[in-house]
Short mmCIF file of C-alpha atoms in Angstrom, two decimals:
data_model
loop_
_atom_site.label_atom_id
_atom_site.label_comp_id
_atom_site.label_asym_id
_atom_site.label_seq_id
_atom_site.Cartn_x
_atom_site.Cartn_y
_atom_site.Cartn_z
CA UNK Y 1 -76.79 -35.54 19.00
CA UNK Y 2 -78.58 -37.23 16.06
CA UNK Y 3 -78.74 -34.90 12.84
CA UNK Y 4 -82.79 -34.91 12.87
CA UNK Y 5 -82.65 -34.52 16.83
CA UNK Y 6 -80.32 -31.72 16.21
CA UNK Y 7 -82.67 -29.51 13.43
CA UNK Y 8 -85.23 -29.72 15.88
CA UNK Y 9 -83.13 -28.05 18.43
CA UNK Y 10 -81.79 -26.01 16.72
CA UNK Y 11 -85.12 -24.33 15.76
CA UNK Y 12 -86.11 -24.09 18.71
CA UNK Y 13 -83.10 -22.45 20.20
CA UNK Y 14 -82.98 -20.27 17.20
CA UNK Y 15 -87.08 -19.23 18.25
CA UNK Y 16 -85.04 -18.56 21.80
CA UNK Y 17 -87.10 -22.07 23.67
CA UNK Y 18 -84.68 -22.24 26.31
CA UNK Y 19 -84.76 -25.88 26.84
CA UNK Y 20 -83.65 -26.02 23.33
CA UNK Y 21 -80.73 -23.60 24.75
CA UNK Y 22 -79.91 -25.64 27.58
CA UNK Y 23 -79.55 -29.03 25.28
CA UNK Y 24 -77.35 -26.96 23.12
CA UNK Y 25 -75.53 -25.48 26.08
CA UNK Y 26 -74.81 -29.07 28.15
CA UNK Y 27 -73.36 -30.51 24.55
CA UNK Y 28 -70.62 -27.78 24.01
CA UNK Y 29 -69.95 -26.27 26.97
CA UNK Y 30 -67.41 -28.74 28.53
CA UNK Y 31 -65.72 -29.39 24.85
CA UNK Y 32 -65.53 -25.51 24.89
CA UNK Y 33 -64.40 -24.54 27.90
CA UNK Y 34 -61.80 -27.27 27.72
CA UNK Y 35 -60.23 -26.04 24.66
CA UNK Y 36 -60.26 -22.83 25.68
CA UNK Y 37 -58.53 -24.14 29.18
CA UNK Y 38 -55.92 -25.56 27.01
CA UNK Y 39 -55.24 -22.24 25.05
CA UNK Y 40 -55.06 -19.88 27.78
CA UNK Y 41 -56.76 -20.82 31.56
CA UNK Y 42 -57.05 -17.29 32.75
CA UNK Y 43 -59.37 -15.96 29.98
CA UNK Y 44 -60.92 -19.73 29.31
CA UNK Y 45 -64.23 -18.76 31.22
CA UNK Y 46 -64.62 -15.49 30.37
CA UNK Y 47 -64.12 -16.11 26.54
CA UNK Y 48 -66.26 -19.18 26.78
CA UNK Y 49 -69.36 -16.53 28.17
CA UNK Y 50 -68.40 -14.57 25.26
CA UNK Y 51 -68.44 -17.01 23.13
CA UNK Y 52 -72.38 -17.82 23.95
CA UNK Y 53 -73.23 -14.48 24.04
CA UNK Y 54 -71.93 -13.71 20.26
CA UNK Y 55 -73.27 -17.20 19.16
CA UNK Y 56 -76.62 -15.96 20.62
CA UNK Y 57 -77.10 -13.11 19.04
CA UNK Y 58 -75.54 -14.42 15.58
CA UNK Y 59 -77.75 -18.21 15.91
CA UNK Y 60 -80.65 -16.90 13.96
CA UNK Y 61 -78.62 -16.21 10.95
CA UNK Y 62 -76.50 -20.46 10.96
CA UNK Y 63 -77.43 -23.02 8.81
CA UNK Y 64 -76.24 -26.38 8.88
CA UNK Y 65 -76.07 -29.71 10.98
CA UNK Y 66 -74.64 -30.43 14.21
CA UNK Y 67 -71.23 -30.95 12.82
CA UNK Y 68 -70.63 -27.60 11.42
CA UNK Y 69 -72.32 -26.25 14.49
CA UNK Y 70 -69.91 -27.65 16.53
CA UNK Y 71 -66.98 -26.29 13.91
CA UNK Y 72 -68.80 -23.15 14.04
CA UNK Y 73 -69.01 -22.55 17.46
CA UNK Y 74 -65.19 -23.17 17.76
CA UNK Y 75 -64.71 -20.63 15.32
CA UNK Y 76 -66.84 -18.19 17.95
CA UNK Y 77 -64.47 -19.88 20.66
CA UNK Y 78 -60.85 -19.10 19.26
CA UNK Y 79 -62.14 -15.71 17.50
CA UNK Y 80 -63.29 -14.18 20.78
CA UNK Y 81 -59.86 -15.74 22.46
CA UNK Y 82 -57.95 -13.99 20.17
CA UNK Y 83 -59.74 -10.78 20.76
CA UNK Y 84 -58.90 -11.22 24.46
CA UNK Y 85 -55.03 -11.70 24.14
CA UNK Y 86 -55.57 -8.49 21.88
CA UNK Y 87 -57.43 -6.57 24.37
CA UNK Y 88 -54.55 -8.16 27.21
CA UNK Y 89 -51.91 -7.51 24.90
CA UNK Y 90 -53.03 -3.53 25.00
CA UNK Y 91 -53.22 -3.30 28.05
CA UNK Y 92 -50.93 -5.72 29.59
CA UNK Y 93 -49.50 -6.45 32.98
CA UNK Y 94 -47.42 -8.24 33.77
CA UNK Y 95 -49.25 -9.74 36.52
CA UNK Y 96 -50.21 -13.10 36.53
CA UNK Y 97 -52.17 -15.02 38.92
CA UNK Y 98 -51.04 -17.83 41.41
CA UNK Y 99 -53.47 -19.92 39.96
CA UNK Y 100 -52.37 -19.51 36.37
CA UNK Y 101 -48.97 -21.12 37.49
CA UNK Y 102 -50.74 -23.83 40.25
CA UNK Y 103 -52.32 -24.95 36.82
CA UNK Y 104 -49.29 -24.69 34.58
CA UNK Y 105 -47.42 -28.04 36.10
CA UNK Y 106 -44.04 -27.59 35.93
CA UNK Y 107 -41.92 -30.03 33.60
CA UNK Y 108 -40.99 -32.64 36.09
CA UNK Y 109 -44.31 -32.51 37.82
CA UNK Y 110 -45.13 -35.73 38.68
CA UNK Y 111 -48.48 -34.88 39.32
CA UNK Y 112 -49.37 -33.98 35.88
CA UNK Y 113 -47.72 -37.08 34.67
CA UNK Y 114 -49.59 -39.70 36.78
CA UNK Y 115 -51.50 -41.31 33.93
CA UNK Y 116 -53.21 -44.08 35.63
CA UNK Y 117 -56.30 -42.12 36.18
CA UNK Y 118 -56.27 -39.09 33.82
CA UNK Y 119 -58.88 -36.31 34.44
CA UNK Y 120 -60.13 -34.14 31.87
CA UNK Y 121 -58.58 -30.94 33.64
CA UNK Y 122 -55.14 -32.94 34.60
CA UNK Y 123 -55.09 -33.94 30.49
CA UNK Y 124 -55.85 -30.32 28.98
CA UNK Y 125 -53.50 -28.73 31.58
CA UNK Y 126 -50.91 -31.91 30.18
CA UNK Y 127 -51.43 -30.53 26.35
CA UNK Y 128 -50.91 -27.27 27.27
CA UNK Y 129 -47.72 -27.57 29.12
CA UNK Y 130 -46.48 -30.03 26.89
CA UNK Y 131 -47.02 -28.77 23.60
CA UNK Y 132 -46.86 -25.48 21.32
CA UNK Y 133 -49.90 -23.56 21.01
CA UNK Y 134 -50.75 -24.50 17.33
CA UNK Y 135 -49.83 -28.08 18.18
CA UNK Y 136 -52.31 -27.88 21.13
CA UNK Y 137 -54.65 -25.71 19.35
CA UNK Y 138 -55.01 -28.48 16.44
CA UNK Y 139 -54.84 -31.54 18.68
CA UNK Y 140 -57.75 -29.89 20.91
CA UNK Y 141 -59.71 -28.64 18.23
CA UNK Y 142 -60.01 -32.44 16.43
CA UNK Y 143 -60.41 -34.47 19.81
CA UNK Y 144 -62.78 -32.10 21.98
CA UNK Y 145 -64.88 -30.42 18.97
CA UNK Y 146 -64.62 -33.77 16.83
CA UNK Y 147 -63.86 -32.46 14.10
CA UNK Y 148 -62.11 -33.46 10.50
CA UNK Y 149 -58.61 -32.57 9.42
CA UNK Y 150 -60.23 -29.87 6.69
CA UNK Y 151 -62.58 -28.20 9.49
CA UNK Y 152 -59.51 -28.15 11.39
CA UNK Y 153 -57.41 -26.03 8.88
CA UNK Y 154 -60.42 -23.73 8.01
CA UNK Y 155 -60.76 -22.54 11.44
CA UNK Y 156 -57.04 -21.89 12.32
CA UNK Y 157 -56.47 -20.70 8.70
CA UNK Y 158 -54.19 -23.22 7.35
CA UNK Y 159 -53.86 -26.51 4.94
CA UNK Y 160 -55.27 -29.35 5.71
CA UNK Y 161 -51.72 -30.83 5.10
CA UNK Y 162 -50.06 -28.26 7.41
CA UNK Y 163 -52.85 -29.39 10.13
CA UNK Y 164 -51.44 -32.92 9.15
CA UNK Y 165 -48.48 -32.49 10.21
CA UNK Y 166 -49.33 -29.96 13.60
CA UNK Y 167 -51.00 -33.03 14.73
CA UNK Y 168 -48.68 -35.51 14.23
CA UNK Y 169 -45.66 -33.44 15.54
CA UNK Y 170 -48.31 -32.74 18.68
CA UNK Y 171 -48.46 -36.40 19.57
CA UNK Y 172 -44.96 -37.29 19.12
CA UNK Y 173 -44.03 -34.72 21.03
CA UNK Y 174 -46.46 -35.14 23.71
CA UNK Y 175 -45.45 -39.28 23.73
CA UNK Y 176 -41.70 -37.92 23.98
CA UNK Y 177 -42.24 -35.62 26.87
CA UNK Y 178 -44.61 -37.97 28.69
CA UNK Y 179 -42.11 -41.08 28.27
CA UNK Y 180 -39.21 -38.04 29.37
CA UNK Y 181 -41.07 -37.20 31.98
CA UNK Y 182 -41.62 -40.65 33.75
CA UNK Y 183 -38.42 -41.84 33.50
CA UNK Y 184 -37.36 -38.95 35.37
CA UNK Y 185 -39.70 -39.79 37.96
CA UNK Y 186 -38.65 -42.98 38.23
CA UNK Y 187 -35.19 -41.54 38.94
CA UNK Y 188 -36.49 -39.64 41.92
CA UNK Y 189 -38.26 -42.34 43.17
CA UNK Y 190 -35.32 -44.75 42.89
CA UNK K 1 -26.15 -53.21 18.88
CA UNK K 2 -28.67 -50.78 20.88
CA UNK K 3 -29.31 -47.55 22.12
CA UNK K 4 -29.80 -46.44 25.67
CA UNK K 5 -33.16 -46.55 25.32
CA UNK K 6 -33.23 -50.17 24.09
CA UNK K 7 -34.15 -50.15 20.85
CA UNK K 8 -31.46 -50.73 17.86
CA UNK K 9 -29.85 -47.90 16.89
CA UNK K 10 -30.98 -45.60 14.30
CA UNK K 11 -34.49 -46.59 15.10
CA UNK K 12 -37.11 -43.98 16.15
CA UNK K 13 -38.73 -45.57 19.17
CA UNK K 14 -41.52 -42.92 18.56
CA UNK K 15 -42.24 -42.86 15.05
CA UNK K 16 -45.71 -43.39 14.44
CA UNK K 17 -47.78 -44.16 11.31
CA UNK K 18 -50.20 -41.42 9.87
CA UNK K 19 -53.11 -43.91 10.30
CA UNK K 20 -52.36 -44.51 14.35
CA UNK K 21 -51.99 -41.02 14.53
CA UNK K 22 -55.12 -40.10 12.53
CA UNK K 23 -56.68 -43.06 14.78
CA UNK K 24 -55.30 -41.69 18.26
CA UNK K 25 -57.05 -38.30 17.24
CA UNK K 26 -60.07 -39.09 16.43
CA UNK K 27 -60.33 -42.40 19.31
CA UNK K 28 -60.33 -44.85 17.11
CA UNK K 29 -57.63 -46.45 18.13
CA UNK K 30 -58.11 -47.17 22.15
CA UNK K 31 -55.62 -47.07 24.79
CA UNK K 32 -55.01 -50.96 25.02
CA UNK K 33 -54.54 -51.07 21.17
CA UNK K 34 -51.94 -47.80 20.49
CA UNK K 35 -48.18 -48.32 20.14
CA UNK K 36 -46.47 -48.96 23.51
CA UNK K 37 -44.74 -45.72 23.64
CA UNK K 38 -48.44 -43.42 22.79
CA UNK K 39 -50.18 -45.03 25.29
CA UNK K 40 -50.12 -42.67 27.78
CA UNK K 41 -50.75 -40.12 24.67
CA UNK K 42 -53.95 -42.26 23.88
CA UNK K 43 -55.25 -42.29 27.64
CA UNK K 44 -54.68 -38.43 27.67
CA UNK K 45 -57.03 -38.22 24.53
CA UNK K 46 -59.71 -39.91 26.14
CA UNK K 47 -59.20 -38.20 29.44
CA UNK K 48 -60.05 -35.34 26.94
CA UNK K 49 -63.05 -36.89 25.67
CA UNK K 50 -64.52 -37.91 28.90
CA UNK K 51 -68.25 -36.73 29.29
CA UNK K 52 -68.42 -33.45 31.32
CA UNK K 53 -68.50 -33.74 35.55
CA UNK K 54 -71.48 -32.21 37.29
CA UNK K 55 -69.45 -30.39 38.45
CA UNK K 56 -68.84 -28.38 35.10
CA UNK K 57 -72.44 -27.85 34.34
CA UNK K 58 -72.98 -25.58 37.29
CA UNK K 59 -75.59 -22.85 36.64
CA UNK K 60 -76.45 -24.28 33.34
CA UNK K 61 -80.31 -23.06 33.54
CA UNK K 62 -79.41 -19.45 34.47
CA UNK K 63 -76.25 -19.07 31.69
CA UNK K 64 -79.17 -20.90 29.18
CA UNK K 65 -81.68 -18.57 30.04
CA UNK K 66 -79.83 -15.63 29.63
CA UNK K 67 -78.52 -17.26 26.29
CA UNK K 68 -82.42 -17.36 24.87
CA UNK K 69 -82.67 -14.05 26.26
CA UNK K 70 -79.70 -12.88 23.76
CA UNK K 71 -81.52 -15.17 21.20
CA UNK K 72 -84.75 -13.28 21.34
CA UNK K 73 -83.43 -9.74 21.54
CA UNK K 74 -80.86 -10.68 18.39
CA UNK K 75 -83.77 -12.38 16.58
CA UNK K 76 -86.12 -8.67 17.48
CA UNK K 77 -83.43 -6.39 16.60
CA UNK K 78 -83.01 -8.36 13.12
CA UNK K 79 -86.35 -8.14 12.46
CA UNK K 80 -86.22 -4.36 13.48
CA UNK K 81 -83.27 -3.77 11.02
CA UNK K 82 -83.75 -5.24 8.13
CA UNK K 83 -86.56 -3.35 6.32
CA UNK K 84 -84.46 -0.38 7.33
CA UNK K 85 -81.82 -1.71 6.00
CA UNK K 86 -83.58 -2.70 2.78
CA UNK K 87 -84.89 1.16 3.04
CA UNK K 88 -81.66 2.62 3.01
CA UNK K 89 -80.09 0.48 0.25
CA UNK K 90 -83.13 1.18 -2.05
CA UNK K 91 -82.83 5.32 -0.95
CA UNK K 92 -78.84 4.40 -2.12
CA UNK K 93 -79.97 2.87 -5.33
CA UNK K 94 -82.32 5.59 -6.45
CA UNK K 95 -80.01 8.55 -5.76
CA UNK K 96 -77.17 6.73 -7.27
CA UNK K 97 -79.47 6.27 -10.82
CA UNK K 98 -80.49 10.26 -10.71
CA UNK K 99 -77.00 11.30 -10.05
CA UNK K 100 -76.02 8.57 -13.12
CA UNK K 101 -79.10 10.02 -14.94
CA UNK K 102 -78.21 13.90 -14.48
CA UNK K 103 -74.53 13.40 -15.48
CA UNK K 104 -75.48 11.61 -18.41
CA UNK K 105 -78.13 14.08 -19.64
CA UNK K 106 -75.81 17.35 -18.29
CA UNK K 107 -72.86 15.72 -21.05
CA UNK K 108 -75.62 15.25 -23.87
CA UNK K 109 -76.44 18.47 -23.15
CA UNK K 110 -73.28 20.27 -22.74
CA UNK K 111 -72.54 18.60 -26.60
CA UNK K 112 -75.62 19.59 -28.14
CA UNK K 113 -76.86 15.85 -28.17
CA UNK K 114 -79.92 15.81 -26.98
CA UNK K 115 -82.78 16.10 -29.26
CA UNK K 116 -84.08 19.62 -29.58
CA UNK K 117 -86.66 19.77 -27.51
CA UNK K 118 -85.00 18.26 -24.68
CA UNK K 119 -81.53 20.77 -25.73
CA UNK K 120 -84.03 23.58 -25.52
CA UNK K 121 -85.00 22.91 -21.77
CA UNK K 122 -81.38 21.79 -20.77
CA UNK K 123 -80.21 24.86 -22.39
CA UNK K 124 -83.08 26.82 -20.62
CA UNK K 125 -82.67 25.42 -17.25
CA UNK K 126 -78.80 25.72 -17.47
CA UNK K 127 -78.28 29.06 -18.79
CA UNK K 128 -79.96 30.08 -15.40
CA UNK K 129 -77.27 28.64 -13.59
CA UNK K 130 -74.66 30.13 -15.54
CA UNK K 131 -73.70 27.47 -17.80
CA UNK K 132 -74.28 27.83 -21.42
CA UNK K 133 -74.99 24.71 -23.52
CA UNK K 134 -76.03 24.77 -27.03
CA UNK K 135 -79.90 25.25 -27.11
CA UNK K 136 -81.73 23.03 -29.68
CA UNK K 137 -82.78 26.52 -32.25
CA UNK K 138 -79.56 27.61 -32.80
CA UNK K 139 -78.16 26.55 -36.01
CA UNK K 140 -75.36 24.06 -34.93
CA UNK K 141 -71.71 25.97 -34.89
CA UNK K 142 -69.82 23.09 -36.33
CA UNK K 143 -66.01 22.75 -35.85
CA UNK K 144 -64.54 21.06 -39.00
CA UNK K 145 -61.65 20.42 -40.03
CA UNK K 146 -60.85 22.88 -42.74
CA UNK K 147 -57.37 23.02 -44.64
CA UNK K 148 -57.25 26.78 -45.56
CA UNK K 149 -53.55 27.21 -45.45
CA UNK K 150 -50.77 24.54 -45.84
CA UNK K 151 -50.75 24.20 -42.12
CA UNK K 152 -53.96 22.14 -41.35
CA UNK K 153 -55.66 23.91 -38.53
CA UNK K 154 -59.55 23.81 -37.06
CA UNK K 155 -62.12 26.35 -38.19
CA UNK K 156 -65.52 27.55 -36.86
CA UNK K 157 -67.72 26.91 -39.71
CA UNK K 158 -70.89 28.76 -40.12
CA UNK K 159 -73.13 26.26 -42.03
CA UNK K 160 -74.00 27.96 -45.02
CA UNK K 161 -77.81 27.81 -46.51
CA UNK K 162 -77.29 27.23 -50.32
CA UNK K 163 -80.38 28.11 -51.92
CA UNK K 164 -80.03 26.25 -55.80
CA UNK K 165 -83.70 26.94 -56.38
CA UNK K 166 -83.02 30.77 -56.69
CA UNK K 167 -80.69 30.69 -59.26
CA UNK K 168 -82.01 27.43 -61.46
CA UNK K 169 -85.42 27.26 -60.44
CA UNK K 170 -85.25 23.40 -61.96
CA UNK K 171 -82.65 22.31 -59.73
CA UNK K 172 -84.29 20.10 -57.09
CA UNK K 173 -85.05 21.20 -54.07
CA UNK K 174 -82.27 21.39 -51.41
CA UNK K 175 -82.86 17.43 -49.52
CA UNK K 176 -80.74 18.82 -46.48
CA UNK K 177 -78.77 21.06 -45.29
CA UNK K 178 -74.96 21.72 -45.84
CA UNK K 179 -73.74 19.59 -42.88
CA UNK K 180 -70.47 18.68 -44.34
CA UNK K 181 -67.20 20.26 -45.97
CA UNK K 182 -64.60 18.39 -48.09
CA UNK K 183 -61.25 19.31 -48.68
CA UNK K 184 -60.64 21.40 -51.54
CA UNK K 185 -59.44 18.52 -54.55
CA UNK K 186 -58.11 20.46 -56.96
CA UNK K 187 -56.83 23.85 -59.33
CA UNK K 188 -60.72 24.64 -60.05
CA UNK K 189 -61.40 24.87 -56.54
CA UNK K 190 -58.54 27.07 -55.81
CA UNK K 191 -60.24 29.29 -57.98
CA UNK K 192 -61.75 30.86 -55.42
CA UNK K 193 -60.01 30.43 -52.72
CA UNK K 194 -58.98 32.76 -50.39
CA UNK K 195 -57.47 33.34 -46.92
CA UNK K 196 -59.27 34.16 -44.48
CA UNK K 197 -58.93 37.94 -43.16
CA UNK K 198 -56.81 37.61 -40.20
CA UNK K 199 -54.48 35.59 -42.60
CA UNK K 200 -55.01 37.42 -45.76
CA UNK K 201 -52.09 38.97 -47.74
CA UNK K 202 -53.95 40.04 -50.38
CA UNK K 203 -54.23 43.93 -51.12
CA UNK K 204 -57.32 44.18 -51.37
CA UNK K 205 -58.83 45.58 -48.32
CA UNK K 206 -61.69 43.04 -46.67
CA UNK K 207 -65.18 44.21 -47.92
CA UNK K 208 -67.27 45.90 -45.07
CA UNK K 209 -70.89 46.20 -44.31
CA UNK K 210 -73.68 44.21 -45.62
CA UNK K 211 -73.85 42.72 -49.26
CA UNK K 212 -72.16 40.90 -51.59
CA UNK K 213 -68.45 41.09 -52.22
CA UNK K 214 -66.72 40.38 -55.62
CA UNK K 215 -65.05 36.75 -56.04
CA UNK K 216 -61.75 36.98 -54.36
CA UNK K 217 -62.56 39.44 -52.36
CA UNK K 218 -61.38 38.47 -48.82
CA UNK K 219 -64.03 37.84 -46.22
CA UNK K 220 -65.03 40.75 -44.05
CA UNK K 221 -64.94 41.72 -40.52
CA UNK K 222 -66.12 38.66 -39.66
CA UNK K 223 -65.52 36.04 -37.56
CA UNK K 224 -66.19 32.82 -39.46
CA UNK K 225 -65.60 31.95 -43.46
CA UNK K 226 -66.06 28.96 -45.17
CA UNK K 227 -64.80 28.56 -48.16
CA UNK K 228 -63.08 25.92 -50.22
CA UNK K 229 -65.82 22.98 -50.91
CA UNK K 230 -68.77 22.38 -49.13
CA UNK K 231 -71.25 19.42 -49.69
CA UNK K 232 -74.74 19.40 -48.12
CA UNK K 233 -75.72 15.73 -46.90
CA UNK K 234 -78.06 13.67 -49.01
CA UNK K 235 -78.32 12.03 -52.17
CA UNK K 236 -76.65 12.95 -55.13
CA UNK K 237 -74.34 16.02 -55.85
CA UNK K 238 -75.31 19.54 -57.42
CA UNK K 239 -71.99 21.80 -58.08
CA UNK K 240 -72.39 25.16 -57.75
CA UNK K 241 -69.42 27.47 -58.39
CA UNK K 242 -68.72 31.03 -56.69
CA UNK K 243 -68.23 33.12 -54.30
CA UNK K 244 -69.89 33.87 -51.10
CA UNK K 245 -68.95 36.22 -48.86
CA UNK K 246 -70.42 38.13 -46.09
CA UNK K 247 -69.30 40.35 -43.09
CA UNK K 248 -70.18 40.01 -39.76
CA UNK K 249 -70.83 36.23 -38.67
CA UNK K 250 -69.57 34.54 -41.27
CA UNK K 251 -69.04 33.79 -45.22
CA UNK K 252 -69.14 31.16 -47.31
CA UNK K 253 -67.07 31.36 -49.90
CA UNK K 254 -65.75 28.88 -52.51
CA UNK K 255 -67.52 26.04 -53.75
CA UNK K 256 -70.10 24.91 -53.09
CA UNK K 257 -71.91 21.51 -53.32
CA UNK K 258 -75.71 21.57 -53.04
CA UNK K 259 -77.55 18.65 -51.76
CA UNK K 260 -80.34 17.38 -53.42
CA UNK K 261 -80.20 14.63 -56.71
CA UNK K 262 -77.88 14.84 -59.25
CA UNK K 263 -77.97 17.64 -61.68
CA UNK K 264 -75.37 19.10 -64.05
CA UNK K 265 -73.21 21.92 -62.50
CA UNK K 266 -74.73 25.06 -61.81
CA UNK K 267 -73.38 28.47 -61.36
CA UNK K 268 -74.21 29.71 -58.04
CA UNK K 269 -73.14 32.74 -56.74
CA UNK K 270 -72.95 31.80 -52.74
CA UNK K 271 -72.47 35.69 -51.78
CA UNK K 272 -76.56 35.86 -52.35
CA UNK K 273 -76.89 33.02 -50.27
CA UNK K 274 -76.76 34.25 -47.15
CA UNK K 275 -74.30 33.63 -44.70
CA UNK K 276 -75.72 32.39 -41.60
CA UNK K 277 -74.42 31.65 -38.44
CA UNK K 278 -72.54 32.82 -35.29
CA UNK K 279 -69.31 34.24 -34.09
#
């Protein structure tokens, strides 16, 4: 969305014009609910309607391009996740659903591994398995929001160099386990 | 000599560069062009980046019109809150300043500070409350510091009204009144010193009732004495030698230095100025 494009939006949405809404809505949903997929699946759509509902009531009050929308709205995004794993962690059980684990592939699941056509889903459900939640958190947070190394580290609360080195660790790992992970298939298939 | 994995030994088939990796990230660097062993990361990336499915927009003109909903209601309730909120912070201010302002004028009040007029309210308004502050008539009890005995202790001080006038009519007018004491300097002002009557160890029994005592008589019944040196505040220096003494609220007694310009030293017998002040 083009910067001027964007203001205009923005003021609408912020007058509550509802087309203005929707554009706003059809840009970040998918980038949103994808990260938050890739976080933690069960709570990914009810966080994401959170998330929209607190960035509703809060949009009259932001300032700022479509950049630091985006960076803000991922702030909404993790804040309201980690409100839910507080609220789950109060009352937890221990239950978890069937399709939690269908979507959690399992290490030597070739399925999640087949890389000649990669889906959106198949690839968030890959970082997830594959990696630690902070490396996951920072390698989702720059690819799906788009977002610099610095907006990065202010929204998870660390340096910029620390985010450095999340990501870098995240893709190394995530080459290692892919590469770990195929030639074990191609032991099963030989 | 190589590894298992066929690359030479020691080598780290999956060390990457921080420019691919900063490239992978942010797409930049495309699937055909990463390292061999990131290319599956790289297609994963992009699988990330993919525009959304249909699919995944489901409902999108219900969940946004329920969103401008939350927009408008947000936007009201802001609207509705804010000169409240501006209210209550301004209600906040003020009573914080008269709470500020009646501390402030309570203390000047409680230590006589205030001018007079203002004392004599505070002093009117509090003493109905039970609280006794200084009101702005009385003739200001003064606590000085007053070396009577060789241990140095504080003393009540009745100021004492020096009238030069009534004994050298050409002495100048007094300019102020006494407000000030010094410490007795010397043998001639130990003249007519005297310890005060709860201290006394002199034989001679304190005077009692109203009048003038002799020099060295010990002060009286009362409660105050001043004695030793005492200079009134303004210009110059009059000396006035003698003895002052009076019962009931207080004495002056000693020496005393009348304000007004300089003259030469006159004799002035403090016990018929009288002796002002309270207990």
């Amino acid at each position: 969305m083009a910067t001027s494009g964007f203001d205009e939006v923005l003021a609408a949405a912020q007058g509550g014009a509802q087309w203005a809404v929707a554009v706003l809505w059809n840009e970040l949903h998918p980038r949103l609910l994808r990260f938050l997929r890739g976080l933690d699946p069960s709570a990914a759509e009810d966080v994401e309607a959170e998330t929209w509902l607190s960035a509703a009531r809060e949009l009259g009050t932001f300032h700022g391009d479509d950049r630091q929308f985006r960076a803000w709205m991922f702030t909404i995004a993790r804040n309201r996740l980690i409100d839910w794993r507080r609220r789950e962690a109060r009352g937890r059980s221990v239950a978890v659903s069937s399709e939690v684990l269908r979507e959690r592939p399992a290490p030597d699941d070739p399925a999640g591994l087949a890389l000649d056509v990669v889906r959106a889903d198949a690839a968030v459900a890959l970082v997830r398995s594959r990696l630690p939640r902070d490396q996951a958190e920072v390698i989702l947070l720059r690819v799906l929001g788009g977002l610099e190394v610095g907006e990065v580290a202010a929204i998870v609360g660390k340096r910029p160099g620390n985010v450095r080195v999340l990501q870098h660790r995240g893709l190394r790992r995530l080459a290692e386990r892919i590469a770990e992970g195929a030639s074990e298939r191609q032991g099963v298939m030989r | 000599m190589t590894a298992g994995n066929g690359f030479p030994s020691g080598m780290d088939r999956f060390a990457v560069d921080a420019g691919t990796a900063e490239g992978l990230v942010s797409g930049a660097v495309d699937v055909g062009d990463a390292p061999p062993e990131y290319r599956a990361v790289a297609a994963v990336l992009q699988a990330l980046r993919e525009p959304p499915e249909s699919s995944e927009l489901v409902g999108g003109p219900a969940v946004a019109e329920r969103i401008a909903a939350t927009v408008v209601t947000a936007r009201t309730e802001r609207a509705a809150t804010r000169p409240r909120r501006f209210a209550t912070r301004t209600r906040v201010a003020v009573a914080s300043l008269v709470t500020l302002g009646l501390a402030l004028s309570g203390s000047l009040a409680t230590a006589g500070a205030l001018p007079e007029p203002a004392q004599r309210v505070a002093s009117a308004v509090l003493s109905k409350v039970g609280i006794s502050v200084p009101s702005g008539d009385d003739e200001a009890v003064v606590h000085r510091y007053m070396p009577t005995t060789a241990v140095p202790k504080w003393t009540t001080v009745a100021p004492v009204q020096s009238n030069p006038a009534a004994v050298n009519p050409s002495a100048p007018p007094p300019v102020a009144r006494d407000e000030d004491v010094t410490l007795p300097a010397g043998p001639a002002q130990e003249r007519g010193r005297t310890a005060p009557a709860r201290e006394s160890s002199q034989p001679t029994p304190p005077a009692g009732g109203d009048g003038p005592s002799p020099p060295g008589t010990p002060p009286g019944k009362g409660n105050g004495n001043a004695y030793g040196t005492t200079k009134a505040g303004g210009s110059g220096n009059g000396n006035g030698n003698g003895n002052g003494n009076g019962t009931g609220n207080g004495n002056a007694y000693g020496k005393t230095q009348a304000s007004g310009s300089a003259s030469p030293d006159l004799a002035l017998d403090a016990s018929r100025a009288p002796a002002t002040g309270s207990p």
